[in-house]
Coordinates of C-alpha atoms in Angstrom, one line a residue:
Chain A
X1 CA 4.6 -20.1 2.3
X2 CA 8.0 -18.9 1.1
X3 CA 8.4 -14.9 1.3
X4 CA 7.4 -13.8 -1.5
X5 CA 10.7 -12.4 -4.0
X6 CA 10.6 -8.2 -4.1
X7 CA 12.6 -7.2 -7.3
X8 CA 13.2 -3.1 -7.8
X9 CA 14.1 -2.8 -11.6
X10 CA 15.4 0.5 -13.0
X11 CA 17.0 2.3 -15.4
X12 CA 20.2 4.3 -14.2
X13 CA 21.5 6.9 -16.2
X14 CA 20.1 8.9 -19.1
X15 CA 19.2 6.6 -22.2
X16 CA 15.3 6.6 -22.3
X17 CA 15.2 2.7 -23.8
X18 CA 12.9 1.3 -21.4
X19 CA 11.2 -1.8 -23.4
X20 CA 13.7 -4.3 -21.9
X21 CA 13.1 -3.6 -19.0
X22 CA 9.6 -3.7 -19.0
X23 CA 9.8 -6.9 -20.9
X24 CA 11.6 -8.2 -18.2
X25 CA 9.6 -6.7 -15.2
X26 CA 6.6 -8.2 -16.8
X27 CA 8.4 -12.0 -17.0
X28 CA 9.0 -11.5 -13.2
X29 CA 5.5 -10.8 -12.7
X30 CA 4.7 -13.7 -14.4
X31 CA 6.8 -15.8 -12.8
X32 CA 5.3 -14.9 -9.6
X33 CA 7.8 -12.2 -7.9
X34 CA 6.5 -8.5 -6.7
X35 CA 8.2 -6.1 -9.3
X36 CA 8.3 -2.8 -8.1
X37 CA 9.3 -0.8 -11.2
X38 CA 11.2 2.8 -10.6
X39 CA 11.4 3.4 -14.5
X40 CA 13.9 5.5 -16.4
X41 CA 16.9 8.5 -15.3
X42 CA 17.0 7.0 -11.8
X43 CA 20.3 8.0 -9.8
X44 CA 22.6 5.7 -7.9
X45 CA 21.3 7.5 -4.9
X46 CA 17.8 7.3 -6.0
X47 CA 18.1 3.2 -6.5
X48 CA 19.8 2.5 -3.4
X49 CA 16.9 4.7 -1.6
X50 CA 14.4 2.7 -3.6
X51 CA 15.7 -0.4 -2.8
X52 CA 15.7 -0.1 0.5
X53 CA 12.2 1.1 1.2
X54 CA 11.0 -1.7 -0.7
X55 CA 13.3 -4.2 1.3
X56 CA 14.3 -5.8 -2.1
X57 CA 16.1 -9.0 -2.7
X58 CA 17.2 -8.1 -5.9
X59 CA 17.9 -5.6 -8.0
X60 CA 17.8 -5.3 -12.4
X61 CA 19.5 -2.7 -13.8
X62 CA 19.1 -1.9 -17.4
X63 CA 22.1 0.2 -19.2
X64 CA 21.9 0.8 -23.0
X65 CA 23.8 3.9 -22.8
X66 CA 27.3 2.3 -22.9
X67 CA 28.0 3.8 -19.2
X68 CA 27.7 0.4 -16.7
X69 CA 31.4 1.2 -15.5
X70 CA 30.4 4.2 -14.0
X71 CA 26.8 3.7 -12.6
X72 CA 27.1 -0.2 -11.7
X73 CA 30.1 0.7 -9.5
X74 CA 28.6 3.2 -7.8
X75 CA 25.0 1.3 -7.1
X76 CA 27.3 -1.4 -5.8
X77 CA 29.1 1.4 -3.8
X78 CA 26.2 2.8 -2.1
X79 CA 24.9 -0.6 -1.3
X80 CA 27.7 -1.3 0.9
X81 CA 27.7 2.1 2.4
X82 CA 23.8 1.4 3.7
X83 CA 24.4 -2.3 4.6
X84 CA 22.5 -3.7 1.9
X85 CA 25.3 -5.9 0.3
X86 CA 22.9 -8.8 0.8
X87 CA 20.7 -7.1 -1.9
X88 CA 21.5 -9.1 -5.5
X89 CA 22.5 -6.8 -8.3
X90 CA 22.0 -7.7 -11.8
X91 CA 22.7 -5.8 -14.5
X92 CA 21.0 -6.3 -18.1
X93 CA 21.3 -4.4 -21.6
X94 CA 24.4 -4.2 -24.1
X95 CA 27.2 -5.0 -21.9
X96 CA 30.8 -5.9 -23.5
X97 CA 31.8 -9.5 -22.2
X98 CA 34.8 -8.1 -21.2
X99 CA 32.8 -5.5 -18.8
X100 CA 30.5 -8.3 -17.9
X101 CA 33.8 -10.0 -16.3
X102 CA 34.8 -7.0 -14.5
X103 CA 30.9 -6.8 -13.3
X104 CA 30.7 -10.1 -11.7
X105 CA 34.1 -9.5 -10.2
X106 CA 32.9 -6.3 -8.2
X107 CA 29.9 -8.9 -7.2
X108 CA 26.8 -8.4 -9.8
X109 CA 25.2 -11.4 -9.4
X110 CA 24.3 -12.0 -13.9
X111 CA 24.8 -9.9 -16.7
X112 CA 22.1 -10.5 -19.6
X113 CA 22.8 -9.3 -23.0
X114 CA 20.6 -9.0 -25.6
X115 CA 18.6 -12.4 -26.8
X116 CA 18.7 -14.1 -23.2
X117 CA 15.3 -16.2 -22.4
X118 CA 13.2 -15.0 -20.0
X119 CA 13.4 -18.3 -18.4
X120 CA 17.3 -17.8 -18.0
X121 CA 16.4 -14.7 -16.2
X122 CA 13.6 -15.7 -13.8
X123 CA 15.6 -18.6 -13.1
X124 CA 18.6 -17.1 -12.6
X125 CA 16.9 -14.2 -9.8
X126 CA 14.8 -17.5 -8.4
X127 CA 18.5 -19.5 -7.4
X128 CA 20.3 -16.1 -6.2
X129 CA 17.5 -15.5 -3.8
X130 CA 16.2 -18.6 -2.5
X131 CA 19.9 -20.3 -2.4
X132 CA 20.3 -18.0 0.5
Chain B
X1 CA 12.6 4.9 22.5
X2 CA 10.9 3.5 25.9
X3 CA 10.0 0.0 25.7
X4 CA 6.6 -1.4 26.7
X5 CA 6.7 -4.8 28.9
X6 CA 5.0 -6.1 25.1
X7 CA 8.4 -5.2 23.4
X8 CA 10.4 -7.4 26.3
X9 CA 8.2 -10.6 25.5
X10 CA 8.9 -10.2 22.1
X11 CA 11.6 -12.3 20.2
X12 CA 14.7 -10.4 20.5
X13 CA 15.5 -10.0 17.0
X14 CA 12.3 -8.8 16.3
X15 CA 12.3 -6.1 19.7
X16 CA 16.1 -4.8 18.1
X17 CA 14.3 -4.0 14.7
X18 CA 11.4 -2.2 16.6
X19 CA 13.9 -0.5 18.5
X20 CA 15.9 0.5 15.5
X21 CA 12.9 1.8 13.4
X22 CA 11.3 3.9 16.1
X23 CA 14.8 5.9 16.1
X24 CA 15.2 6.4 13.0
X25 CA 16.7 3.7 11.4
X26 CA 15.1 3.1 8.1
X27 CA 16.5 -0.1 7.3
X28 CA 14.8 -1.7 10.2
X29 CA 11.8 0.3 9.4
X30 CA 11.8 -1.4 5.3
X31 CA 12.8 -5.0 7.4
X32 CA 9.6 -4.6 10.0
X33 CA 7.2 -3.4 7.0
X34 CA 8.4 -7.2 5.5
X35 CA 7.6 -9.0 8.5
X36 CA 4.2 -7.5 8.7
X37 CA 3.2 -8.2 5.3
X38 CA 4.5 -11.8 5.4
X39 CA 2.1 -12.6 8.3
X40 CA 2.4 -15.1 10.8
X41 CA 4.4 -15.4 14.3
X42 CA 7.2 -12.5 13.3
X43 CA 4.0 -10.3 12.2
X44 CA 2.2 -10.6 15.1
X45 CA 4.8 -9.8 17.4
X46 CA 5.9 -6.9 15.6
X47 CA 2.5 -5.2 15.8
X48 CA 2.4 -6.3 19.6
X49 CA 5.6 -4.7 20.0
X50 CA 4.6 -1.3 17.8
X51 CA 1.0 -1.3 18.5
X52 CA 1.4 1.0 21.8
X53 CA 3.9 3.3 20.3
X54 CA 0.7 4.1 17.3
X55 CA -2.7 5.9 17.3
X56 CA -0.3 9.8 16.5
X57 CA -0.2 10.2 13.0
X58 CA -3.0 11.1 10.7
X59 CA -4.1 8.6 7.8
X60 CA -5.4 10.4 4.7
X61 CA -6.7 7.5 1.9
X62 CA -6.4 8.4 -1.8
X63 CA -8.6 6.0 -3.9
X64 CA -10.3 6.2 -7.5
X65 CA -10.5 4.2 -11.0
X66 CA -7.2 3.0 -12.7
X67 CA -5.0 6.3 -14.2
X68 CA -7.1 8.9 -12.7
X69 CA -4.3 10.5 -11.0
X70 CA -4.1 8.9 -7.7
X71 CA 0.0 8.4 -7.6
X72 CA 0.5 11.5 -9.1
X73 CA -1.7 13.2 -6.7
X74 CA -0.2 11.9 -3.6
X75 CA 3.7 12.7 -4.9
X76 CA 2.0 16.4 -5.1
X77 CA 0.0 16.0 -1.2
X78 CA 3.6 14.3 -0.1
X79 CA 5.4 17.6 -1.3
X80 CA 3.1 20.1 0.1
X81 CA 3.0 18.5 3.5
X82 CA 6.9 18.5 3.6
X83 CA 7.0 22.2 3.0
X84 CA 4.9 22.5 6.4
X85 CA 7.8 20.1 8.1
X86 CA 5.8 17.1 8.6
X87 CA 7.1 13.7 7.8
X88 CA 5.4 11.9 5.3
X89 CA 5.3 8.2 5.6
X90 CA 3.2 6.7 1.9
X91 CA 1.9 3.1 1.1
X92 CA 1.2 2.2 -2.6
X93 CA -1.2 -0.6 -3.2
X94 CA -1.6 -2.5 -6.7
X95 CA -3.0 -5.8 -7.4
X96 CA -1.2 -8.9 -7.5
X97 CA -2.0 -11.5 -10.3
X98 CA -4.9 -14.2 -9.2
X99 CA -2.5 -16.1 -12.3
X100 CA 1.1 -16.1 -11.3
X101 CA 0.8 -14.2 -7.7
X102 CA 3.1 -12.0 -8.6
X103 CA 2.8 -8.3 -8.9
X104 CA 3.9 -4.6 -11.2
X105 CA 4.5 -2.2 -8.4
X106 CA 4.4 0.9 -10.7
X107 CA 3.4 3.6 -7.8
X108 CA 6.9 5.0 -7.4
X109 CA 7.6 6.1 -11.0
X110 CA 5.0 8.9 -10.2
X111 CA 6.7 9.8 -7.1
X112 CA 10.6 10.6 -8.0
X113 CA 10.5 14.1 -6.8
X114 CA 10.3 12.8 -3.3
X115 CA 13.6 11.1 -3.7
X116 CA 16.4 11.7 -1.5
X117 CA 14.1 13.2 1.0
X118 CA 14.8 11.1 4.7
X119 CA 11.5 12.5 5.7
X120 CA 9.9 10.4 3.5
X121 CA 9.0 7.1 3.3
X122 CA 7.4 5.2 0.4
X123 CA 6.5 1.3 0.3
X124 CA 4.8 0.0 -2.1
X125 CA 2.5 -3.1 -1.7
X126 CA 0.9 -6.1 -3.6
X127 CA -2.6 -7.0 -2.9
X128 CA -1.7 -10.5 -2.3
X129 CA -5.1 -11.6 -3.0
X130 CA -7.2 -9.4 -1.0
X131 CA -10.1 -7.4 -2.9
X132 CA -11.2 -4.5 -1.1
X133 CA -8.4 -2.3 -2.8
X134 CA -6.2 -2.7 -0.2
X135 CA -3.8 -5.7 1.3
X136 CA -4.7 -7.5 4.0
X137 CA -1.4 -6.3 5.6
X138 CA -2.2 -2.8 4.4
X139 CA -3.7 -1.5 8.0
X140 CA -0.8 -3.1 9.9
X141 CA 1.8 -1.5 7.3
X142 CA 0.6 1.9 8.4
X143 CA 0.7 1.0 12.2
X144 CA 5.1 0.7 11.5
X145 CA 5.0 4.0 9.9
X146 CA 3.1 5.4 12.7
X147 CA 5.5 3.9 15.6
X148 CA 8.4 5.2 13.3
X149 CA 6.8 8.5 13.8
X150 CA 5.7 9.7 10.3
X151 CA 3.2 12.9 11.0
X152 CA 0.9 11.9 7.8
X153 CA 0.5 8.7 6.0
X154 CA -0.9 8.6 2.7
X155 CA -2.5 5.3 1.9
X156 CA -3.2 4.7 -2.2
X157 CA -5.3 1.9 -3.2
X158 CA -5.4 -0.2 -6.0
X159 CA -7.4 1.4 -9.0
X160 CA -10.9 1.3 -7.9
X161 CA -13.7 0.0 -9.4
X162 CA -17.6 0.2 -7.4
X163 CA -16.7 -1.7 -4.8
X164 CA -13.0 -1.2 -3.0
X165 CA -14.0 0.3 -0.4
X166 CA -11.9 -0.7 3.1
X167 CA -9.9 2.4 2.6
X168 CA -13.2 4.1 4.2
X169 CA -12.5 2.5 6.9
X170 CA -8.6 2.9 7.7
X171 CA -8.3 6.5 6.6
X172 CA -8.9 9.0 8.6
X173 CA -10.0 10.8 5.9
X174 CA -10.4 9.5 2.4
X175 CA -10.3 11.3 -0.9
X176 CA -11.8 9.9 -4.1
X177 CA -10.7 11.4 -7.0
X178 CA -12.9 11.3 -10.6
X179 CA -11.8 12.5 -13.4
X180 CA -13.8 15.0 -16.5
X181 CA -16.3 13.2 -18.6
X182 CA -16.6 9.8 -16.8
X183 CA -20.2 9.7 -16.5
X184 CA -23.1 11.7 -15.5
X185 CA -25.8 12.0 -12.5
X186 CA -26.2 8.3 -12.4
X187 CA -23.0 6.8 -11.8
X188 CA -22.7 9.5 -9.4
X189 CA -25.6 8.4 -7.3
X190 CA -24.8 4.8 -6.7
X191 CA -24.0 3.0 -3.9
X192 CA -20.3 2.3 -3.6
X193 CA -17.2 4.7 -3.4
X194 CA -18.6 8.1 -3.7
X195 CA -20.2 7.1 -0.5
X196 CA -17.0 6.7 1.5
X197 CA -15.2 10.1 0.4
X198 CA -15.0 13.0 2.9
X199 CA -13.2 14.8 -0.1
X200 CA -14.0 14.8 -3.5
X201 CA -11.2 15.5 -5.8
X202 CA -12.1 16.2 -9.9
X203 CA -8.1 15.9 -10.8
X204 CA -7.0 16.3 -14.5
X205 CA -8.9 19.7 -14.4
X206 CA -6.7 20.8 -17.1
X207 CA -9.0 18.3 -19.6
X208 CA -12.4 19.4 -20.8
X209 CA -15.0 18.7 -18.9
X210 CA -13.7 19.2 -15.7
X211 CA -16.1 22.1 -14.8
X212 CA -19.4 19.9 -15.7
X213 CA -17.9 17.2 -13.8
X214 CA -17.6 19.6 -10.6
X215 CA -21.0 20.3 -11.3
X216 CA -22.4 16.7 -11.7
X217 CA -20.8 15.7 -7.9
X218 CA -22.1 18.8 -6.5
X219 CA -25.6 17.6 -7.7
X220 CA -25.3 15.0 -6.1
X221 CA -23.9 15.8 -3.0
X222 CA -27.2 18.3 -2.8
X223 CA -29.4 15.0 -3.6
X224 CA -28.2 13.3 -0.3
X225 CA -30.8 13.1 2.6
X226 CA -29.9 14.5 5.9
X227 CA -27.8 12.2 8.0
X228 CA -29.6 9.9 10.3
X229 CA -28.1 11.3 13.0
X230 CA -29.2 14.8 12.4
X231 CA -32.6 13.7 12.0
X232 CA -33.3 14.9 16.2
X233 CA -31.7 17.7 15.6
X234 CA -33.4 18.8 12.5
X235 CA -36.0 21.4 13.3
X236 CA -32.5 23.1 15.1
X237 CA -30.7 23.5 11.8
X238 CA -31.9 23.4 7.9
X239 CA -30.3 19.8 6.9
X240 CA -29.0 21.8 3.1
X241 CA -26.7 24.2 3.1
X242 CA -24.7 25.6 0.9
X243 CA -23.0 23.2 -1.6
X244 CA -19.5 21.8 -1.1
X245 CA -18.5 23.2 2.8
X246 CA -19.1 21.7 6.3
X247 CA -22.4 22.7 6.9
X248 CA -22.0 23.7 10.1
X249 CA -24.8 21.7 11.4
X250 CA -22.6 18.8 13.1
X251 CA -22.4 16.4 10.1
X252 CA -19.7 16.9 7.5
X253 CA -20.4 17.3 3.8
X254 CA -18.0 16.3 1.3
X255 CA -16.3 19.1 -1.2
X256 CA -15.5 18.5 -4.2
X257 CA -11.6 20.3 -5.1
X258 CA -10.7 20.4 -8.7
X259 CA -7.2 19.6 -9.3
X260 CA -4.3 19.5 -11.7
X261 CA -2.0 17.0 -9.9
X262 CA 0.5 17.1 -13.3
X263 CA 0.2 20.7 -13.0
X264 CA 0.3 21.3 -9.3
X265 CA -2.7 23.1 -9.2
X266 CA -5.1 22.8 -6.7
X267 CA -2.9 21.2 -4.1
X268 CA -3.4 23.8 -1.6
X269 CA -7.0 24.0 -2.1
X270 CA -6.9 20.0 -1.7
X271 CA -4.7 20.0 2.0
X272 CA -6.9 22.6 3.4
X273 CA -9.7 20.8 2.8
X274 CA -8.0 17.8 4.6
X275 CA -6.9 19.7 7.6
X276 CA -10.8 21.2 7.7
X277 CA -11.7 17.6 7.7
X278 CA -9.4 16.5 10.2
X279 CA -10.5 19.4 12.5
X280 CA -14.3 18.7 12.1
X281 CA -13.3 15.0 13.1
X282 CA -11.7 15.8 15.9
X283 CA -14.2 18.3 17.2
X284 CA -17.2 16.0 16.7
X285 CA -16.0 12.9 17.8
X286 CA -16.1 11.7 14.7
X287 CA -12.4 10.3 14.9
X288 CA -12.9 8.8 18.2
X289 CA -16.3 6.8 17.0
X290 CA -13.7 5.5 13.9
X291 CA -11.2 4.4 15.8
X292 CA -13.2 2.1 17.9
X293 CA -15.3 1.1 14.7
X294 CA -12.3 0.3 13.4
X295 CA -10.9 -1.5 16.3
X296 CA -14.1 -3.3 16.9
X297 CA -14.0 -4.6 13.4
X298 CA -10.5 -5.6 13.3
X299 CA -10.8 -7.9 17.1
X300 CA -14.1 -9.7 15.0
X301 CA -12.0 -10.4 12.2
X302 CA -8.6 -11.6 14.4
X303 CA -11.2 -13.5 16.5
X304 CA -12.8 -15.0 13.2
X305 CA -9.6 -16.1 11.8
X306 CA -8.1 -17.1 15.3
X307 CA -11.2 -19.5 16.5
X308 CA -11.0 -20.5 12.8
X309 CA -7.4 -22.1 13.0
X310 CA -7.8 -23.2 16.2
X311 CA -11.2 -25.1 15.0
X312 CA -9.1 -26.4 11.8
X313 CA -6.5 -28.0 13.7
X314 CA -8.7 -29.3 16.4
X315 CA -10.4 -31.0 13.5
X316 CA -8.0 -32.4 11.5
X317 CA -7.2 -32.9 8.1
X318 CA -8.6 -36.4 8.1
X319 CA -12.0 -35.8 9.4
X320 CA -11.9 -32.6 6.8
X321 CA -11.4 -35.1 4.2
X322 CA -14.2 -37.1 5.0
X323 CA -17.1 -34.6 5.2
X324 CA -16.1 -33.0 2.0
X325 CA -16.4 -36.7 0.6
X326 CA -19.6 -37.0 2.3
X327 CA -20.8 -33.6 1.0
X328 CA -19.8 -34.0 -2.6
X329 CA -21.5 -37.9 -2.5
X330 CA -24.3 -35.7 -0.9
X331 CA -24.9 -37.9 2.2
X332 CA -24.7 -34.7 4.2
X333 CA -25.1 -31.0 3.4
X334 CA -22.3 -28.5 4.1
X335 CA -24.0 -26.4 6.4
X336 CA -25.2 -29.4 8.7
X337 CA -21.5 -31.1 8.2
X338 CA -20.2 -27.4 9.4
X339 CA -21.9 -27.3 12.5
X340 CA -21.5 -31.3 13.6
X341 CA -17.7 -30.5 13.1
X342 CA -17.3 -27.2 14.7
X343 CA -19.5 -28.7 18.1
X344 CA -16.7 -31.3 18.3
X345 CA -14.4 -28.6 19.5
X346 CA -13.4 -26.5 22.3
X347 CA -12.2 -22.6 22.2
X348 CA -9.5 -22.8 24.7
X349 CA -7.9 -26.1 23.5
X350 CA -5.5 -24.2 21.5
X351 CA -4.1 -22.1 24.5
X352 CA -3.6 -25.2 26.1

């Protein structure tokens, strides 16, 4: 049996909209994958931490507050410092194409805006993972 | 670290990362804890290679229904035992779906003021299918945390019904913690996890109720017979004592602690009652007699499961086949089929 795919989702910086997030930590668990859920005002620091603990494969960030230039960076950042660049980062929430671009450049794996299936999702943490 | 001749058998990928998380390193430590829980080859090697390097820290369960406090409680038990310098190493159960196999691992949300601290580690764990409010991996988890070197591990179950009860047997001591107003004498009295609690813990004491509640467990706790091993001893010492403290005579007695985990209230109360506990273990030989019950039980079940694969394979898929057709057709009953199969085999043609 295939190890089973760990998935840390959390909410980095201060705006308190969590129902996306939970919406999608519940499709994971649904689709099969081990969702440890950190919830809302969660650091850089306190995600990298998190996500190494947990030995993640992935990690779903949800911004609504408009500031993914500044926290995604510095997730990515920290990631790198630890080792853990092997660690998918996607980023969900209300996301600018044009910041979405600059995202994928600095190597987040997906950005989801608002309306994408749950099926896009799952599938798109399912090929990121077990295409390694 | 030292190495044990086990570790230098070992493959060497998997001897690095043992290597790496006994000093320290708590990437290797998160990697090992994966291995573990995956089972198989990599697992059993890792615990081969660990195994010796375990037996020093002290496992304190935390078990009780669904929202009664139990994550909260142990972030609170985490931050008091850091204040006394000891490492704290935590495991976090919740079940996995019997639907989809997956799993919400919703532990750590109650835990964020332990972030940031390198002296403590939290992993959180999906049942995987396994019942007794634990994972099946769940014993072998704490063995890493012990070879890393954490002091105390604190081991939360899934949220508890009647009958989850294997934390019993891997904590050194277990807690079970009830909240005010859920239920009276009755529920108190029957058989299941009340039975396996060296503390009692009546958290959200801040609700209404809590007080009566105290009083209900104390009831019953005075309604328990002497323990059969006191009974030769029993004209020595009066088998009820006081209510709610060792009693002195040799067997221990659980206490109940009221707390307010959201509150931090109670806490200290709460981890002196666990070092009392610890202490009386230790003095009786109570913690000896555990650790080979434990260990007795866990070679029974490795043997079970080991003669088992070793019978399966022996077997065949093929002649499998065939007696389940013959047993559904009902030419043959299982038990009978069961027995003609397993006398076809032999124990040591697997090693061969």
């Amino acid at each position: 049996m295939a190890e089973k795919i760990r998935v840390l989702i959390a909410k980095p910086g201060l705006d308190g909209h969590d129902r996306g997030a939970k919406v999608v930590a519940r499709a994971l668990r649904d689709a099969g994958m081990e969702v440890i859920y950190a919830g809302l005002r969660q650091t850089p620091e306190m995600i990298t931490e998190a996500a190494l603990q947990e030995d993640v494969d992935v990690i779903g960030l949800s911004i609504l507050s408009g500031a993914h230039m500044a926290l995604v960076p510095r997730v990515l950042g920290l990631l790198q410092e630890h080792d853990m660049s092997d660690v998918a980062v996607f980023v969900g929430g209300i996301i600018p194409d044009e910041d979405a671009a600059h995202l994928i450049a600095m190597g987040v794996k997906g950005v989801f805006g608002p309306g994408t299936p749950l099926e896009d999702v799952v599938n798109a943490l399912r090929c990121e993972v077990v295409g390694h | 670290m030292k190495s044990s001749a086990v570790v230098d058998d070992a493959d060497p990928q998997i001897h690095a990362l043992a290597v790496a998380a006994m000093s320290g390193n708590r990437r290797a430590l998160a990697r090992l804890i994966s291995l573990v829980e995956g089972g198989g080859a990599a697992a059993l090697q890792a615990i081969a290679a660990l195994y010796p390097h375990t037996g020093r820290a002290q496992i304190v369960g935390v078990t009780g229904p669904p929202g009664a406090g139990k994550s909260t409680l142990v972030c609170e038990m985490a931050r008091a035992y850091r204040q006394s310098e000891r490492s704290v190493g935590i495991v976090a159960v919740d079940p996995s779906s019997p639907f989809s196999g997956g799993a919400l691992l919703g532990d750590r949300i109650r835990m964020r003021e332990l972030s940031g601290d390198p002296e403590v580690f939290i992993r959180s764990m999906a049942t995987r299918g396994s019942l007794g409010g634990l994972a099946r991996a769940t014993a072998d988890v704490t063995c890493v945390l012990d070879a890393a070197g954490y002091k105390v591990i604190l081991v939360e179950t899934v949220g508890a019904g009647q009958n989850e009860v294997d934390i019993g047997r891997l904590a050194h001591t277990t807690i079970v913690i009830q909240v005010p107003a859920s239920g009276d004498e009755i529920q108190a009295i029957k058989a299941g996890m009340l039975e396996i609690a060296d503390l009692i813990v009546v958290n959200k004491a801040d609700l209404p109720g809590a007080d009566v509640m105290v009083e209900v467990l104390e009831a019953m706790l005075g309604l328990q017979s002497p323990p059969a091993d006191l009974h030769h001893v029993l004209d020595a010492v009066s088998p009820v004592t006081s209510k709610g403290s060792p009693s002195g005579s040799g067997d221990w007695r659980p206490r109940v602690i009221k707390t307010s985990a959201l509150r931090s209230e109670g806490i200290a109360d709460l981890i002196e009652a666990v070092a009392a506990h610890a202490q009386y273990a230790r003095a009786s030989g109570r913690r000896a007699a555990h650790e080979r019950e434990y260990a007795a039980r866990q070679l029974r079940s490795m043997l079970q499961q080991e003669m088992y694969s070793r019978f399966l394979a022996q077997i065949g898929e093929q002649e499998i086949q065939a007696a389940v057709d013959r047993i559904a057709s009902r030419q043959e009953d299982p038990y009978s089929a069961a027995i003609r199969l397993a006398a076809t085999c032999r124990l040591s043609a697997g090693a061969a």
